[in-house]
Coordinates of C-alpha atoms in Angstrom, one line a residue:
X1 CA -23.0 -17.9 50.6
X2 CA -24.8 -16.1 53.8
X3 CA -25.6 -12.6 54.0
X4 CA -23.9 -10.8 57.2
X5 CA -25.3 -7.3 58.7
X6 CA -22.7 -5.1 59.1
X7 CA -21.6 -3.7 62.2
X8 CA -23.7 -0.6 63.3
X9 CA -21.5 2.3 63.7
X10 CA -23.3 3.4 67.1
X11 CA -25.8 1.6 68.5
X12 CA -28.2 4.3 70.6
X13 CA -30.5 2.3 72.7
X14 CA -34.5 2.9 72.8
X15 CA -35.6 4.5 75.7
X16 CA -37.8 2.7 78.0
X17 CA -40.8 5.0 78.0
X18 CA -40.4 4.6 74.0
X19 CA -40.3 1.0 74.2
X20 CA -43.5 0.8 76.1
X21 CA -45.3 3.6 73.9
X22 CA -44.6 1.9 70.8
X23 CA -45.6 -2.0 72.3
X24 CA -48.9 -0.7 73.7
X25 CA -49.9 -0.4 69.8
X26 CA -49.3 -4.0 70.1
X27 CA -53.3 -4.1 71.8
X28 CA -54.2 -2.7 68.3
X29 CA -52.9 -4.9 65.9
X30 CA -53.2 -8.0 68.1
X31 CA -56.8 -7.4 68.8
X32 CA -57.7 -6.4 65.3
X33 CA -55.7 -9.8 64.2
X34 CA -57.3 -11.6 66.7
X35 CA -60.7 -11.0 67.1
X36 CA -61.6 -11.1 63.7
X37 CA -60.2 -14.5 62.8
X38 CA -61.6 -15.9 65.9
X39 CA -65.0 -15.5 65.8
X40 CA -66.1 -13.5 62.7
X41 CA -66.5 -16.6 60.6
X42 CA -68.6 -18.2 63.3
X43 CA -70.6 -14.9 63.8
X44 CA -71.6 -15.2 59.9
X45 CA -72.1 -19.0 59.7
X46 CA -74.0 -19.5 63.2
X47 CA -76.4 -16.1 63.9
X48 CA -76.6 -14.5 60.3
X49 CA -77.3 -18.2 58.6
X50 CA -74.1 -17.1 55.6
X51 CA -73.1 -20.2 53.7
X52 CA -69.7 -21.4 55.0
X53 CA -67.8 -20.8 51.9
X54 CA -69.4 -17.6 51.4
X55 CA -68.2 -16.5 55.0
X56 CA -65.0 -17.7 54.1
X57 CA -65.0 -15.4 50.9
X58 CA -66.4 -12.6 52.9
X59 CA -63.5 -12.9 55.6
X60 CA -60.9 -13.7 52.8
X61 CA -62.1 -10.4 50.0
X62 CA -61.0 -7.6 52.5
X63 CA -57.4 -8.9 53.8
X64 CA -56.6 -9.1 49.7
X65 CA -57.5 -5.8 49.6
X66 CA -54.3 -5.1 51.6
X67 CA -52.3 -6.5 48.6
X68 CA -53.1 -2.9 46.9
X69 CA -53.2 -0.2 50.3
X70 CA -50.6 -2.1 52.5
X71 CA -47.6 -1.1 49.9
X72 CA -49.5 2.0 48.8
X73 CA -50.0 3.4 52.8
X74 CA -46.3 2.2 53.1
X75 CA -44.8 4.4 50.1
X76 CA -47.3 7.2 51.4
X77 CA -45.1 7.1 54.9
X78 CA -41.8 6.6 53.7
X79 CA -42.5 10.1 51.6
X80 CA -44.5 12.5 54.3
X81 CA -42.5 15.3 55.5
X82 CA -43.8 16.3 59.2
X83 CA -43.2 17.6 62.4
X84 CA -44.4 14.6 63.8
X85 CA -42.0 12.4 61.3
X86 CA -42.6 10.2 58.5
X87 CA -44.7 7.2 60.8
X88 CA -46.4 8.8 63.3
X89 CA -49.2 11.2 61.8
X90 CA -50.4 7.5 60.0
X91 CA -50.6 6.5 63.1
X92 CA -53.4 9.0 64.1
X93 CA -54.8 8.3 61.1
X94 CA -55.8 5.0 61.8
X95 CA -57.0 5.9 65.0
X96 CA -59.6 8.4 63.7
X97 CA -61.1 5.6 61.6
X98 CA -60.7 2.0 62.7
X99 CA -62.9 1.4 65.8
X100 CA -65.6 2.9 64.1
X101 CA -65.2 0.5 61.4
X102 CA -64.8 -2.6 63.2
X103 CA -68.1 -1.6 65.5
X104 CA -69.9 -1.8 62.2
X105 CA -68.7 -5.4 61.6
X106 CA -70.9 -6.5 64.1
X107 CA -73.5 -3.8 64.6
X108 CA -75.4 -4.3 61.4
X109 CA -78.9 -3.7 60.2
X110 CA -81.0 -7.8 61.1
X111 CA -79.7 -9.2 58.0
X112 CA -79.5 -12.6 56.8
X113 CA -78.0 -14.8 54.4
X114 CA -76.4 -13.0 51.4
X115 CA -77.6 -9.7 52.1
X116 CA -75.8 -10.0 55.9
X117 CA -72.8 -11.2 54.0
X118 CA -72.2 -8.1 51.6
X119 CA -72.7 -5.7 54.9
X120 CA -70.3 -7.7 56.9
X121 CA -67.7 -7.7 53.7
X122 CA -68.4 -3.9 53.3
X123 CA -67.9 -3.1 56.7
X124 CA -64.6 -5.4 57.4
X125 CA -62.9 -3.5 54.2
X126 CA -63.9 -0.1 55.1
X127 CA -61.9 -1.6 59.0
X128 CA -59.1 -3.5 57.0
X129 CA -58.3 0.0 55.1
X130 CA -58.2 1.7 58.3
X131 CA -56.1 -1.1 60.4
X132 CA -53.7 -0.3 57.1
X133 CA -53.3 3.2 58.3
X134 CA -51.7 2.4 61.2
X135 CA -50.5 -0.8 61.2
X136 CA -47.8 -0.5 57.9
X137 CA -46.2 2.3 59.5
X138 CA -46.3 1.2 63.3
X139 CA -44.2 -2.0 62.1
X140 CA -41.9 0.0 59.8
X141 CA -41.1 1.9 63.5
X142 CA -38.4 -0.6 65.2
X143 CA -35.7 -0.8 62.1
X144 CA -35.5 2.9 62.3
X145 CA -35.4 3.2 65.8
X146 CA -31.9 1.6 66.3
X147 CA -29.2 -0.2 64.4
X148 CA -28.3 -2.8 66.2
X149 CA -28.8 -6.8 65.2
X150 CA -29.8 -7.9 69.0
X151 CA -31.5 -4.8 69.8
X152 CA -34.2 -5.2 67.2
X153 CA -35.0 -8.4 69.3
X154 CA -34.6 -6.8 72.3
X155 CA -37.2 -4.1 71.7
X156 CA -39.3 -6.3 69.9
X157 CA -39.8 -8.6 73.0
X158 CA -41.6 -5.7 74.4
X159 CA -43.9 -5.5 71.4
X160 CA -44.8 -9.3 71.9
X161 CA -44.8 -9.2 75.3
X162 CA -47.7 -6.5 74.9
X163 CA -49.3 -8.6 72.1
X164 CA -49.9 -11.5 74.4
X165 CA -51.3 -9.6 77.0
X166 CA -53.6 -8.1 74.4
X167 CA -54.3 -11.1 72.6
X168 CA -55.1 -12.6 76.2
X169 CA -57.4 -10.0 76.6
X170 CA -59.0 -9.7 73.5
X171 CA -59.1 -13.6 72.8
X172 CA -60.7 -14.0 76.3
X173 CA -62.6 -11.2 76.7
X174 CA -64.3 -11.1 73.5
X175 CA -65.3 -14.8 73.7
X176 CA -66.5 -14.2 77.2
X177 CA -68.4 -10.6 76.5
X178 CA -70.1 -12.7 73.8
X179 CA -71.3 -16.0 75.4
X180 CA -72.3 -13.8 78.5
X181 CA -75.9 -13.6 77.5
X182 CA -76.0 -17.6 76.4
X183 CA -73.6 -20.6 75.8
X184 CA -73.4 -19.5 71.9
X185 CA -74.0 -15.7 72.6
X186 CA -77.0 -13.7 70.4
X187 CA -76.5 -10.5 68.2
X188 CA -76.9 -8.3 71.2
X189 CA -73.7 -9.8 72.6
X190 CA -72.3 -9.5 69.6
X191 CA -73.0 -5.8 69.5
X192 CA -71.6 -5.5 72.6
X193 CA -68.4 -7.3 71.9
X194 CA -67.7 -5.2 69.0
X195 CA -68.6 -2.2 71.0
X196 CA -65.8 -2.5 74.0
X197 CA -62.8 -4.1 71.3
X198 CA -63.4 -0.8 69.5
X199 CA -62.9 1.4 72.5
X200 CA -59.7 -0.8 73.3
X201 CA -58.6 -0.2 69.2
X202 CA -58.7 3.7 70.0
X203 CA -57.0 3.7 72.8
X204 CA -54.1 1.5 72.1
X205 CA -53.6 3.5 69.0
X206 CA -53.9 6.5 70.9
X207 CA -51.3 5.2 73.1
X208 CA -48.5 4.5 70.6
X209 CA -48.9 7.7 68.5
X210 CA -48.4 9.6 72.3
X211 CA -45.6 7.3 73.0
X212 CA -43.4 7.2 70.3
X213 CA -43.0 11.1 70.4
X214 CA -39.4 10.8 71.2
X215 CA -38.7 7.6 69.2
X216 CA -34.7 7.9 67.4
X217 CA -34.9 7.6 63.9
X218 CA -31.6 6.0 62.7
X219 CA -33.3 5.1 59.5
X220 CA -32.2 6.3 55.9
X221 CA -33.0 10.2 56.1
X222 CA -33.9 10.3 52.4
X223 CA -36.9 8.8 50.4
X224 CA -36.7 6.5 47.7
X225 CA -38.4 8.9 45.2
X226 CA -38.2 6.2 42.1
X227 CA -41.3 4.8 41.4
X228 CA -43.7 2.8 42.9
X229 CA -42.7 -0.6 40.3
X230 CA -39.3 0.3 40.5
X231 CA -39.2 -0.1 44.2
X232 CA -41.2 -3.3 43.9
X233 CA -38.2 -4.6 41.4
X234 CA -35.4 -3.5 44.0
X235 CA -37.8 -5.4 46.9
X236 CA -38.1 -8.8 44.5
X237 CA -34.5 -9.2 44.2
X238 CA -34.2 -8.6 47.6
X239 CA -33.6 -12.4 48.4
X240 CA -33.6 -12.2 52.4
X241 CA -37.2 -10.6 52.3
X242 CA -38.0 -12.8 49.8
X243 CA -37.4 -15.9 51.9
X244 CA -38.7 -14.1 55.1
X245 CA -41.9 -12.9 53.2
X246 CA -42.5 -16.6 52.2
X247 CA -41.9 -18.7 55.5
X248 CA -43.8 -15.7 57.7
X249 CA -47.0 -16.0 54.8
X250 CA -47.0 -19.9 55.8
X251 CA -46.4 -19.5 59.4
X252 CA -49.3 -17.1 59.6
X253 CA -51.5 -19.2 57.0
X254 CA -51.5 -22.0 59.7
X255 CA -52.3 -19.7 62.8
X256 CA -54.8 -18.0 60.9
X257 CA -56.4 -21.5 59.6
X258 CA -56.0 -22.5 63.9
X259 CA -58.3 -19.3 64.8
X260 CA -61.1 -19.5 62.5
X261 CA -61.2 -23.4 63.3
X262 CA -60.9 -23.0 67.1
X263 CA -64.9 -21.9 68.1
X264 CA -65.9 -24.9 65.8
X265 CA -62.9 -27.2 67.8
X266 CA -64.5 -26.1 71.3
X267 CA -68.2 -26.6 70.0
X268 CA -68.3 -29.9 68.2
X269 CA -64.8 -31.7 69.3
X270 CA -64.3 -30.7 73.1
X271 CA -68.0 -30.0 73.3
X272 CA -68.3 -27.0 75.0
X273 CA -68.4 -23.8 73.1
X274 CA -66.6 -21.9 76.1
X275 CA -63.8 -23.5 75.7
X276 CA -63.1 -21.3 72.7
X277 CA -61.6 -18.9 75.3
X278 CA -59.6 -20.8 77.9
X279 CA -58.3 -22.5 74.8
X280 CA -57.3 -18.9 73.5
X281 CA -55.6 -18.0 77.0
X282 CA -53.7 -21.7 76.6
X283 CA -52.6 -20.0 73.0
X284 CA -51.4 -16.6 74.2
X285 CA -50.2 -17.4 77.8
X286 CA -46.5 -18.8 76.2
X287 CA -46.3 -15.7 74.7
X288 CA -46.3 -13.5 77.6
X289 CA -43.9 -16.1 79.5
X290 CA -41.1 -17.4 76.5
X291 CA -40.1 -14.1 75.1
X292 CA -37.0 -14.1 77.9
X293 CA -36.4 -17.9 76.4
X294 CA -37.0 -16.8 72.6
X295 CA -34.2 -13.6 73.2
X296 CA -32.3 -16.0 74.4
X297 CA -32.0 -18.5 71.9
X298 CA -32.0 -16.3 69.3
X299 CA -28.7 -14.7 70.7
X300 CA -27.3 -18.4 71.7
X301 CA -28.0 -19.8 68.4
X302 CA -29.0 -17.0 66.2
X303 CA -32.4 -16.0 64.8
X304 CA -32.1 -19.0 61.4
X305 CA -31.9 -21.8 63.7
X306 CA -34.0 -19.9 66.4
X307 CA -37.0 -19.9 64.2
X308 CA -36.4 -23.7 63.4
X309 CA -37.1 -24.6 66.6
X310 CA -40.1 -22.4 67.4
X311 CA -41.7 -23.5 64.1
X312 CA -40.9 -27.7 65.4
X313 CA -42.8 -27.0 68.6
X314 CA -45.5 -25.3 67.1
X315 CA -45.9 -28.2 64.5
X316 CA -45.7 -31.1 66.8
X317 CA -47.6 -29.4 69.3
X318 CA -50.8 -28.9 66.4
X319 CA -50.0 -32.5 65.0
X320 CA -50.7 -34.0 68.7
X321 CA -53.7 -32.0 69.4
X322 CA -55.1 -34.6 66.9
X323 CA -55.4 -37.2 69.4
X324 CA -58.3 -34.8 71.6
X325 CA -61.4 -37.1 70.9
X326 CA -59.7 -39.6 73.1
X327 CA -58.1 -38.0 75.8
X328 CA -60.6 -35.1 76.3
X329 CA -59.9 -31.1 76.4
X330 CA -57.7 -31.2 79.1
X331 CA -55.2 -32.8 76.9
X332 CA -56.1 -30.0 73.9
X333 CA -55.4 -27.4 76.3
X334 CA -51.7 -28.9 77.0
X335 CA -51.0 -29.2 73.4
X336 CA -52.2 -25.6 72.7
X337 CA -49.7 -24.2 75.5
X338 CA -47.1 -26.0 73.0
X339 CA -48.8 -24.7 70.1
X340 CA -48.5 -21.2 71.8
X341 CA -44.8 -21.6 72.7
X342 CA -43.9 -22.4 69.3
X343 CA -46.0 -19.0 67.7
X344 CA -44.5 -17.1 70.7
X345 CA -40.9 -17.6 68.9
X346 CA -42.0 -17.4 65.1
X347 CA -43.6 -14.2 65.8
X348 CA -41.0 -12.9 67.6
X349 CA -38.3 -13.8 65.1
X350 CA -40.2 -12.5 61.8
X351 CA -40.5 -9.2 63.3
X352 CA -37.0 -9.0 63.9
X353 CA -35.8 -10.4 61.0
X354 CA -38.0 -8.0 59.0
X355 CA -35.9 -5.2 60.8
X356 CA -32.5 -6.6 60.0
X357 CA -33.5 -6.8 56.1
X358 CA -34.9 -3.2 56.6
X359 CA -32.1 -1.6 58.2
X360 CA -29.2 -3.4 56.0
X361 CA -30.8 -2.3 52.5
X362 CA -31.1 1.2 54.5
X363 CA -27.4 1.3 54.8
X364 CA -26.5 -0.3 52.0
X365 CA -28.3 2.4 49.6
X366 CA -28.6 5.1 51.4
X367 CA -32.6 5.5 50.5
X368 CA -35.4 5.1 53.2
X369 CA -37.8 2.8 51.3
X370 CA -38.5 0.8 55.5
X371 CA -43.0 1.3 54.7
X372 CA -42.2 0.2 51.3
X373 CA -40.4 -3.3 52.4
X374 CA -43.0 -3.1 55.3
X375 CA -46.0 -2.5 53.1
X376 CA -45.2 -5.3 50.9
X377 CA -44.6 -7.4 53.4
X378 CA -47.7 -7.6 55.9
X379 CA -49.5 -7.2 52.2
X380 CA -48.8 -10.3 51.3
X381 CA -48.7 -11.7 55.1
X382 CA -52.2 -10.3 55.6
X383 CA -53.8 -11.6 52.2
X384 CA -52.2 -14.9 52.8
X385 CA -53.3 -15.6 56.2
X386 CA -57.1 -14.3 55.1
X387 CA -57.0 -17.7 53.1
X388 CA -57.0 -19.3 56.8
X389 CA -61.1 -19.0 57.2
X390 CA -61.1 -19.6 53.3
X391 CA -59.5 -22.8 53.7
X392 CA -61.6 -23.9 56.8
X393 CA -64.7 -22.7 55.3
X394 CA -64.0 -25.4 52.5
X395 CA -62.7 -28.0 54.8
X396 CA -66.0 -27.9 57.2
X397 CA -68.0 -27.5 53.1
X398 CA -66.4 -30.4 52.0
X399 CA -67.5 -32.4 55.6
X400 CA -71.1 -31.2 55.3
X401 CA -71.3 -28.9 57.3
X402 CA -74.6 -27.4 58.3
X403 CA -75.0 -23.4 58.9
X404 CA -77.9 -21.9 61.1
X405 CA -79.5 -18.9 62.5
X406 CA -79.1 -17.1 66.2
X407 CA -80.8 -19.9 68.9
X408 CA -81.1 -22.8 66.6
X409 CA -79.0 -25.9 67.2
X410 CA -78.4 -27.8 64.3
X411 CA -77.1 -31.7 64.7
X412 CA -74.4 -31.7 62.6
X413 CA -72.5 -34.9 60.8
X414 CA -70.0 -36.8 61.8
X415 CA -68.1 -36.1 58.6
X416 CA -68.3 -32.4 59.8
X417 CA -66.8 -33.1 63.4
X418 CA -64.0 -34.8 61.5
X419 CA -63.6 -31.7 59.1
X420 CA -63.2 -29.3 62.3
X421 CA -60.7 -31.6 63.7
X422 CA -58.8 -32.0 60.7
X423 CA -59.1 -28.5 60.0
X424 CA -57.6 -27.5 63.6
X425 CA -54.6 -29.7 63.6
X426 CA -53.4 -31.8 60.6
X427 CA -53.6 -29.2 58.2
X428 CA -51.6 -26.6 60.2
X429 CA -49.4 -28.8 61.0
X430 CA -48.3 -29.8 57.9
X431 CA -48.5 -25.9 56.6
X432 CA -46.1 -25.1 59.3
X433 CA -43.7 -28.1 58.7
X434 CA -43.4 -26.4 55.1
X435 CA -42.3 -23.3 56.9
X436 CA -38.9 -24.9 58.2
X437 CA -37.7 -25.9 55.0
X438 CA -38.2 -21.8 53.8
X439 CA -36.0 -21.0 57.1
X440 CA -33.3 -23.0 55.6
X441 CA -33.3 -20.6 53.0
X442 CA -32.9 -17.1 54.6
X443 CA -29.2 -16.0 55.0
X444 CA -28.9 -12.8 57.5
X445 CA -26.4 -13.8 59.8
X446 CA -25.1 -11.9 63.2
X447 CA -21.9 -10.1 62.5
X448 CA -20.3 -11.0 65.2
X449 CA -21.0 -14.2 65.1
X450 CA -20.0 -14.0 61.3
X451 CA -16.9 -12.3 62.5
X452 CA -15.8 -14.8 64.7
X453 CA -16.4 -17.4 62.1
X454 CA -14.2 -15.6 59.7
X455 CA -11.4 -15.4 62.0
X456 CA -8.5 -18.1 61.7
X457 CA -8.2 -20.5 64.7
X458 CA -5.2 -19.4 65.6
X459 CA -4.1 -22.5 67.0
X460 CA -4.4 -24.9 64.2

């Protein structure tokens, strides 16, 4: 039997200049997602001579983390008491302490093997704690900011318009800062990289926590005040979130396994390193351009079915990259720009579902428990998705293949050119195929289109 979100009562709409504070955040948690996952795997492996499965662990150890502070940082918001409101003063928060942080990822003492990997891991979960700060109660913000079904998307699209312009940015940019003093890059581009991304980190974050000043709260007014496991119980037989939780964990598991794959993809399959970032623009272009088409969709054929068919194209886009060593990068870029249509829409659609679960056990109980839910969620998301350079590190393990220092090319295997191709298509592929099959699952309908349904065709 399908769940259907009842009707708002009023419906007040987000104001514009709120809609653009809160999706200028959007640079934050795109380029902390990004960036990271792009090219900190091949940072370690390639210029600080790591092990690959130990870089994997190192990448992987500090997004678990987030299983503990995520839902902890969450409960912490839903219960603070301020002038400024329950979200925003975490927003600060985070802003005091995650670009310096994430400077120290890559600004670290000429370290090499096991000693560089415990720095790196150090540093990247003193960031990850920080990025928690801001980034459980920033996406708590937009099922409190309205009640109604289609506005969640509505507002959302702003947020992911802003996240492909930052991912852009950040996905190009940082790939280009880096290889600007060589093909591969050295630590002092390195430095540098880390140096500008944190300067955009503080200023994005900035940004939203000036923005949202005037944000409408329509949210639950009071806290959930039961305890911490209790709220966990309510949340696990919460079977929309459940289902949501679990397709949006294998959605992101597959993008996630796609970034830390694509420097090795450019290097050793296209054969040209640089192609790391026009194949990052060919990623994050879609999602600047299909939000309009997503909306759409999602209103035409609601957000289930919606999801469906962003999760196909994204699938058969990363399933035909496979045939690359014969028709040559062009042809990978082409299937990427499908690739990035298809995580356009998924994106899109998990945010907004996670509003609609939000704001219906809002008004169904009465309690605000939104950073809770939120917590939770991008918890589990986060520590899921950290498996994705876990998983590739094994894959390119398992195919032999070789890690260096800074300026030393290494001739790798051909079992190892295989791993990296494998790793960059066929297994996301299949991950997100498994994805559709959870979609089927998740029962939050439109309640007008619900409404309609109900009614008797009159003229039968």
């Amino acid at each position: 039997m399908s769940l259907v979100i009842a009707p708002a009562v009023a419906a007040p709409t987000v104001p514009r200049g709120v809609r653009l504070g809160y999706g200028v955040g959007s640079f934050c948690t795109a380029t902390f997602g990004s960036v990271p996952g792009l090219l900190l795997l091949f940072y370690m492996t390639n210029f600080l001579a790591v092990p690959a499965w130990l870089a994997g662990v190192v990448v992987t150890a500090p997004k678990v983390w987030d299983l503990v502070i995520n839902p902890l940082v969450g409960r912490w918001s839903d219960r603070t008491v301020s002038r400024l409101g329950p979200r925003r003063p975490w927003l600060l928060a985070g802003a005091c302490t995650l670009p310096i942080a994430f400077f120290l990822v890559f600004a670290g003492p000429p370290l090499t093997g096991v000693p560089a990997a415990l720095y790196v891991g150090g540093c990247f979960m003193a960031a990850a704690t920080a990025y928690s700060l801001f980034e459980v109660p920033y996406k708590t913000m937009p099922a409190e900011m309205t009640d109604d079904y289609h506005e969640r998307t509505s507002l959302l699209q702003w947020r992911m318009v802003f996240v492909g312009a930052a991912t852009a940015i950040a996905g190009v940019a940082a790939p280009a800062i880096v290889n600007s003093q060589g093909e591969s890059g050295t630590l002092a581009s390195y430095r540098l990289m880390g140096a500008v991304i944190a300067v955009v980190l503080l200023a994005a974050m900035l940004g939203s926590f000036f923005g949202t000043a005037r944000a409408p709260m329509t949210g639950a007014p009071e806290p959930d005040t039961g305890s911490l496991f209790k709220q966990f119980a309510v949340v696990r037989g919460n079977k929309p979130f459940i289902w949501l939780t679990a397709l949006s964990c294998t959605q992101q598991l597959a993008v996630a396994i796609m970034l830390a794959a694509a420097p090795y993809f450019a290097t050793y399959t296209i054969g040209d390193p640089r192609a790391t970032t026009t194949l990052f623009a060919a990623l994050v272009v879609p999602m600047m351009l299909t939000m309009p088409l997503w909306t759409w969709l999602s209103k035409r054929f609601d957000k289930r079915n919606a999801m469906i068919m962003a999760a196909a194209a994204f699938a058969g886009g990363t399933a035909l990259a496979m045939a690359t060593p014969i028709f040559g990068g062009w042809y990978a870029h082409v299937m990427i720009l499908l690739v990035g249509t298809g995580v356009a829409g998924v994106t899109l659609l998990q945010f907004s579902m996670l509003a609609d679960v939000i704001a219906v056990d809002a008004r169904s109980t009465g309690k605000r428990r939104a950073g809770v839910f939120t917590g939770l969620w991008t918890a589990i998301e986060s520590g899921v998705s950290a498996f994705g350079a876990l998983i590739l590190g094994g894959i390119l393990s398992i195919g032999g293949f070789l890690s260096s220092v800074a300026n030393q090319r290494v001739e790798q295997p051909d079992s190892a050119v295989t791993a990296v191709l494998i790793g960059q298509t066929a297994v996301p592929a299949l991950i997100i195929l498994l994805s559709v099959a959870m979609t089927l699952r998740y029962q939050l309908r439109d309640p007008k289109r619900a409404a309609a349904a109900a009614v008797p065709d009159a003229t039968a």
